[in-house]
PDB file of C-alpha atoms in Angstrom:
ATOM      1  CA  ALA A   1     -18.975 -25.748  79.538  1.00  0.00           C
ATOM      2  CA  VAL A   2     -18.094 -23.830  76.377  1.00  0.00           C
ATOM      3  CA  VAL A   3     -15.399 -21.182  76.813  1.00  0.00           C
ATOM      4  CA  SER A   4     -15.901 -18.023  74.800  1.00  0.00           C
ATOM      5  CA  THR A   5     -12.704 -17.129  72.961  1.00  0.00           C
ATOM      6  CA  GLN A   6     -13.745 -13.496  72.805  1.00  0.00           C
ATOM      7  CA  SER A   7     -13.747 -12.884  76.560  1.00  0.00           C
ATOM      8  CA  THR A   8     -10.517 -14.789  77.250  1.00  0.00           C
ATOM      9  CA  GLY A   9      -8.648 -13.064  74.425  1.00  0.00           C
ATOM     10  CA  LEU A  10      -7.029 -16.182  73.034  1.00  0.00           C
ATOM     11  CA  PHE A  11      -6.724 -14.750  69.528  1.00  0.00           C
ATOM     12  CA  ARG A  12      -5.370 -11.306  70.301  1.00  0.00           C
ATOM     13  CA  CYS A  13      -2.073 -11.306  72.080  1.00  0.00           C
ATOM     14  CA  GLY A  14      -1.529  -8.134  74.132  1.00  0.00           C
ATOM     15  CA  HIS A  15       2.254  -8.281  74.396  1.00  0.00           C
ATOM     16  CA  SER A  16       5.027  -7.781  71.891  1.00  0.00           C
ATOM     17  CA  LYS A  17       7.978 -10.095  71.307  1.00  0.00           C
ATOM     18  CA  ARG A  18      10.856  -7.985  72.591  1.00  0.00           C
ATOM     19  CA  SER A  19      14.385  -9.034  73.382  1.00  0.00           C
ATOM     20  CA  GLY A  20      15.606  -8.961  76.977  1.00  0.00           C
ATOM     21  CA  THR A  21      16.303  -5.205  76.903  1.00  0.00           C
ATOM     22  CA  MET A  22      14.467  -2.837  79.189  1.00  0.00           C
ATOM     23  CA  LYS A  23      12.437   0.103  77.910  1.00  0.00           C
ATOM     24  CA  PHE A  24      13.953   3.515  78.558  1.00  0.00           C
ATOM     25  CA  ASN A  25      10.590   5.274  78.914  1.00  0.00           C
ATOM     26  CA  LYS A  26       7.515   3.419  80.100  1.00  0.00           C
ATOM     27  CA  LEU A  27       5.250   6.121  78.621  1.00  0.00           C
ATOM     28  CA  VAL A  28       6.396   5.307  75.071  1.00  0.00           C
ATOM     29  CA  SER A  29       4.644   2.339  73.483  1.00  0.00           C
ATOM     30  CA  SER A  30       6.590  -0.459  71.821  1.00  0.00           C
ATOM     31  CA  SER A  31       3.482  -1.724  70.056  1.00  0.00           C
ATOM     32  CA  ARG A  32       3.947  -1.974  66.267  1.00  0.00           C
ATOM     33  CA  ARG A  33       0.316  -1.039  65.674  1.00  0.00           C
ATOM     34  CA  LYS A  34       0.499   2.127  67.808  1.00  0.00           C
ATOM     35  CA  ASN A  35       3.851   3.169  66.365  1.00  0.00           C
ATOM     36  CA  ARG A  36       2.577   2.828  62.797  1.00  0.00           C
ATOM     37  CA  LYS A  37      -0.569   4.792  63.658  1.00  0.00           C
ATOM     38  CA  ARG A  38       1.455   7.617  65.240  1.00  0.00           C
ATOM     39  CA  HIS A  39       3.839   7.680  62.269  1.00  0.00           C
ATOM     40  CA  PHE A  40       1.180   7.897  59.557  1.00  0.00           C
ATOM     41  CA  THR A  41      -1.086  10.352  61.424  1.00  0.00           C
ATOM     42  CA  ALA A  42       1.766  12.601  62.583  1.00  0.00           C
ATOM     43  CA  PRO A  43       1.223  16.364  62.231  1.00  0.00           C
ATOM     44  CA  SER A  44       3.444  18.465  59.971  1.00  0.00           C
ATOM     45  CA  HIS A  45       5.864  19.734  62.662  1.00  0.00           C
ATOM     46  CA  ILE A  46       6.623  16.140  63.710  1.00  0.00           C
ATOM     47  CA  ARG A  47       6.872  14.954  60.080  1.00  0.00           C
ATOM     48  CA  ARG A  48       9.622  17.544  59.616  1.00  0.00           C
ATOM     49  CA  LYS A  49      11.693  15.726  62.250  1.00  0.00           C
ATOM     50  CA  LEU A  50      10.826  12.312  60.781  1.00  0.00           C
ATOM     51  CA  MET A  51      11.982  13.485  57.355  1.00  0.00           C
ATOM     52  CA  GLY A  52      15.650  13.871  58.208  1.00  0.00           C
ATOM     53  CA  SER A  53      18.601  13.067  55.963  1.00  0.00           C
ATOM     54  CA  PRO A  54      22.199  12.191  56.807  1.00  0.00           C
ATOM     55  CA  LEU A  55      24.894  14.721  55.977  1.00  0.00           C
ATOM     56  CA  SER A  56      27.759  13.905  53.597  1.00  0.00           C
ATOM     57  CA  LYS A  57      31.113  12.831  55.062  1.00  0.00           C
ATOM     58  CA  ASP A  58      32.720  16.264  54.646  1.00  0.00           C
ATOM     59  CA  LEU A  59      29.712  18.139  56.112  1.00  0.00           C
ATOM     60  CA  ARG A  60      29.647  15.662  59.001  1.00  0.00           C
ATOM     61  CA  ALA A  61      33.316  16.376  59.700  1.00  0.00           C
ATOM     62  CA  LYS A  62      32.826  20.150  59.342  1.00  0.00           C
ATOM     63  CA  TYR A  63      29.786  20.542  61.633  1.00  0.00           C
ATOM     64  CA  ASN A  64      30.156  17.426  63.862  1.00  0.00           C
ATOM     65  CA  VAL A  65      26.497  16.590  63.137  1.00  0.00           C
ATOM     66  CA  ARG A  66      25.202  13.359  61.601  1.00  0.00           C
ATOM     67  CA  SER A  67      21.762  14.293  60.183  1.00  0.00           C
ATOM     68  CA  MET A  68      19.381  17.207  59.674  1.00  0.00           C
ATOM     69  CA  PRO A  69      15.730  17.691  58.742  1.00  0.00           C
ATOM     70  CA  ILE A  70      15.626  18.215  54.962  1.00  0.00           C
ATOM     71  CA  ARG A  71      14.729  21.607  53.498  1.00  0.00           C
ATOM     72  CA  LYS A  72      13.662  23.046  50.158  1.00  0.00           C
ATOM     73  CA  ASP A  73      16.942  24.390  48.704  1.00  0.00           C
ATOM     74  CA  ASP A  74      19.368  21.761  50.046  1.00  0.00           C
ATOM     75  CA  GLU A  75      21.537  19.965  47.485  1.00  0.00           C
ATOM     76  CA  VAL A  76      21.266  16.191  47.804  1.00  0.00           C
ATOM     77  CA  GLN A  77      22.546  12.988  46.217  1.00  0.00           C
ATOM     78  CA  VAL A  78      20.386   9.854  45.980  1.00  0.00           C
ATOM     79  CA  VAL A  79      22.194   6.832  47.454  1.00  0.00           C
ATOM     80  CA  ARG A  80      19.533   4.095  47.276  1.00  0.00           C
ATOM     81  CA  GLY A  81      17.035   2.812  44.742  1.00  0.00           C
ATOM     82  CA  HIS A  82      16.583   3.177  40.989  1.00  0.00           C
ATOM     83  CA  TYR A  83      17.702   6.826  40.854  1.00  0.00           C
ATOM     84  CA  LYS A  84      20.927   6.486  42.856  1.00  0.00           C
ATOM     85  CA  GLY A  85      24.000   8.001  41.269  1.00  0.00           C
ATOM     86  CA  GLN A  86      26.741  10.590  41.442  1.00  0.00           C
ATOM     87  CA  GLN A  87      24.709  13.593  40.250  1.00  0.00           C
ATOM     88  CA  VAL A  88      23.776  16.204  42.841  1.00  0.00           C
ATOM     89  CA  GLY A  89      20.328  17.800  42.609  1.00  0.00           C
ATOM     90  CA  LYS A  90      18.543  20.567  44.435  1.00  0.00           C
ATOM     91  CA  VAL A  91      15.440  19.788  46.514  1.00  0.00           C
ATOM     92  CA  VAL A  92      12.478  21.373  44.715  1.00  0.00           C
ATOM     93  CA  GLN A  93       9.762  20.433  47.214  1.00  0.00           C
ATOM     94  CA  VAL A  94       9.455  18.707  50.593  1.00  0.00           C
ATOM     95  CA  TYR A  95       6.132  16.883  50.378  1.00  0.00           C
ATOM     96  CA  ARG A  96       5.434  16.178  54.047  1.00  0.00           C
ATOM     97  CA  LYS A  97       1.983  14.739  53.422  1.00  0.00           C
ATOM     98  CA  LYS A  98       3.492  11.863  51.410  1.00  0.00           C
ATOM     99  CA  PHE A  99       6.803  11.612  53.345  1.00  0.00           C
ATOM    100  CA  VAL A 100       8.818  12.286  50.147  1.00  0.00           C
ATOM    101  CA  ILE A 101      10.988  14.958  48.568  1.00  0.00           C
ATOM    102  CA  HIS A 102      11.144  16.055  44.933  1.00  0.00           C
ATOM    103  CA  ILE A 103      14.606  16.586  43.453  1.00  0.00           C
ATOM    104  CA  GLU A 104      15.513  18.825  40.502  1.00  0.00           C
ATOM    105  CA  ARG A 105      16.447  16.369  37.731  1.00  0.00           C
ATOM    106  CA  ILE A 106      14.668  13.254  38.962  1.00  0.00           C
ATOM    107  CA  GLN A 107      11.506  13.115  36.836  1.00  0.00           C
ATOM    108  CA  ARG A 108       9.591  10.584  34.785  1.00  0.00           C
ATOM    109  CA  GLU A 109       7.178  10.829  31.899  1.00  0.00           C
ATOM    110  CA  LYS A 110       3.543   9.908  32.358  1.00  0.00           C
ATOM    111  CA  ALA A 111       1.476   8.058  29.748  1.00  0.00           C
ATOM    112  CA  ASN A 112      -0.009  11.340  28.507  1.00  0.00           C
ATOM    113  CA  GLY A 113       3.453  12.859  27.993  1.00  0.00           C
ATOM    114  CA  ALA A 114       3.545  15.082  31.071  1.00  0.00           C
ATOM    115  CA  THR A 115       6.685  14.986  33.217  1.00  0.00           C
ATOM    116  CA  VAL A 116       6.304  14.601  36.991  1.00  0.00           C
ATOM    117  CA  TYR A 117       8.788  14.540  39.843  1.00  0.00           C
ATOM    118  CA  VAL A 118       9.502  11.155  41.403  1.00  0.00           C
ATOM    119  CA  GLY A 119       9.042  11.132  45.169  1.00  0.00           C
ATOM    120  CA  ILE A 120      12.088   9.928  47.106  1.00  0.00           C
ATOM    121  CA  HIS A 121      12.209   9.308  50.853  1.00  0.00           C
ATOM    122  CA  PRO A 122      14.675  11.658  52.593  1.00  0.00           C
ATOM    123  CA  SER A 123      16.464   8.782  54.349  1.00  0.00           C
ATOM    124  CA  LYS A 124      17.579   7.536  50.916  1.00  0.00           C
ATOM    125  CA  VAL A 125      19.515  10.708  50.101  1.00  0.00           C
ATOM    126  CA  VAL A 126      22.629  12.373  51.480  1.00  0.00           C
ATOM    127  CA  ILE A 127      22.771  16.154  51.962  1.00  0.00           C
ATOM    128  CA  MET A 128      25.767  17.490  50.027  1.00  0.00           C
ATOM    129  CA  LYS A 129      25.185  21.225  50.597  1.00  0.00           C
ATOM    130  CA  LEU A 130      23.001  22.914  53.214  1.00  0.00           C
ATOM    131  CA  LYS A 131      20.858  25.996  52.592  1.00  0.00           C
ATOM    132  CA  MET A 132      22.035  28.081  55.529  1.00  0.00           C
ATOM    133  CA  ASP A 133      20.079  30.602  57.562  1.00  0.00           C
ATOM    134  CA  ASN A 134      20.146  31.664  61.211  1.00  0.00           C
ATOM    135  CA  ASN A 135      17.783  28.918  62.385  1.00  0.00           C
ATOM    136  CA  ARG A 136      19.826  26.232  60.642  1.00  0.00           C
ATOM    137  CA  LYS A 137      23.058  27.568  62.185  1.00  0.00           C
ATOM    138  CA  ARG A 138      21.475  27.445  65.631  1.00  0.00           C
ATOM    139  CA  ILE A 139      20.290  23.845  65.073  1.00  0.00           C
ATOM    140  CA  LEU A 140      23.800  22.792  63.941  1.00  0.00           C
ATOM    141  CA  GLU A 141      25.447  24.475  66.941  1.00  0.00           C
ATOM    142  CA  ARG A 142      22.956  22.856  69.357  1.00  0.00           C
ATOM    143  CA  LYS A 143      23.432  19.384  67.851  1.00  0.00           C
ATOM    144  CA  ALA A 144      27.234  19.741  67.842  1.00  0.00           C
ATOM    145  CA  ARG A 145      27.191  20.839  71.506  1.00  0.00           C
ATOM    146  CA  SER A 146      25.105  17.847  72.591  1.00  0.00           C
ATOM    147  CA  ARG A 147      27.402  15.574  70.593  1.00  0.00           C
ATOM    148  CA  GLN A 148      30.469  16.987  72.382  1.00  0.00           C
ATOM    149  CA  VAL A 149      28.830  16.333  75.763  1.00  0.00           C
ATOM    150  CA  ALA A 150      28.045  12.754  74.698  1.00  0.00           C
ATOM    151  CA  ASP A 151      31.646  12.243  73.545  1.00  0.00           C
ATOM    152  CA  LYS A 152      32.956  13.472  76.911  1.00  0.00           C
ATOM    153  CA  VAL A 153      30.681  11.014  78.716  1.00  0.00           C
ATOM    154  CA  LYS A 154      31.928   8.199  76.466  1.00  0.00           C
ATOM    155  CA  ALA A 155      35.541   9.252  77.095  1.00  0.00           C
ATOM    156  CA  GLY A 156      34.934   8.857  80.842  1.00  0.00           C
ATOM    157  CA  LYS A 157      33.857   5.234  80.499  1.00  0.00           C
ATOM    158  CA  HIS A 158      36.250   2.383  81.181  1.00  0.00           C
ATOM    159  CA  THR A 159      37.470   0.122  78.414  1.00  0.00           C
ATOM    160  CA  GLU A 160      38.872  -3.390  78.718  1.00  0.00           C
ATOM    161  CA  GLU A 161      42.425  -2.077  78.207  1.00  0.00           C
ATOM    162  CA  SER A 162      42.134   0.501  81.008  1.00  0.00           C
ATOM    163  CA  ILE A 163      40.813  -2.160  83.389  1.00  0.00           C
ATOM    164  CA  MET A 164      43.701  -4.521  82.523  1.00  0.00           C
ATOM    165  CA  GLU A 165      46.263  -1.747  83.149  1.00  0.00           C
ATOM    166  CA  SER A 166      45.042  -0.985  86.674  1.00  0.00           C
TER     167      SER A 166
END
């Protein structure tokens, strides 16, 4: 008897190789294929969240927030790749379709002589100065509040030293 490989599914493995950790939400897939599909077909309002950048050390200390979705007039510094350096540039455009941002002085010359902005992924920059408005203030306050709650929960947990003392 010849066994058909198509019906038994010998070639396509339906499970992923995960470590021994449990999933937090069974409704969220851990499949690489599905995650990549959802990432690259994400609508604009979800891409905004995906295109977040970390805040600089002093902004992080000031607002008690680690990262924010990037915005047009933020001032950023590139920290990874060919264009990394100390200069701070203003974000000229957030190109959600391509998952990149264009920064003021980061340009290159094309073969025909025209200058074009070089696309840089927002995770490879650090926000040095935020363009503030009421919505941004509300987001910062909300994130700081949730961070304070998380810190209180962490403070309530036992450490090895506290267990040894009791």
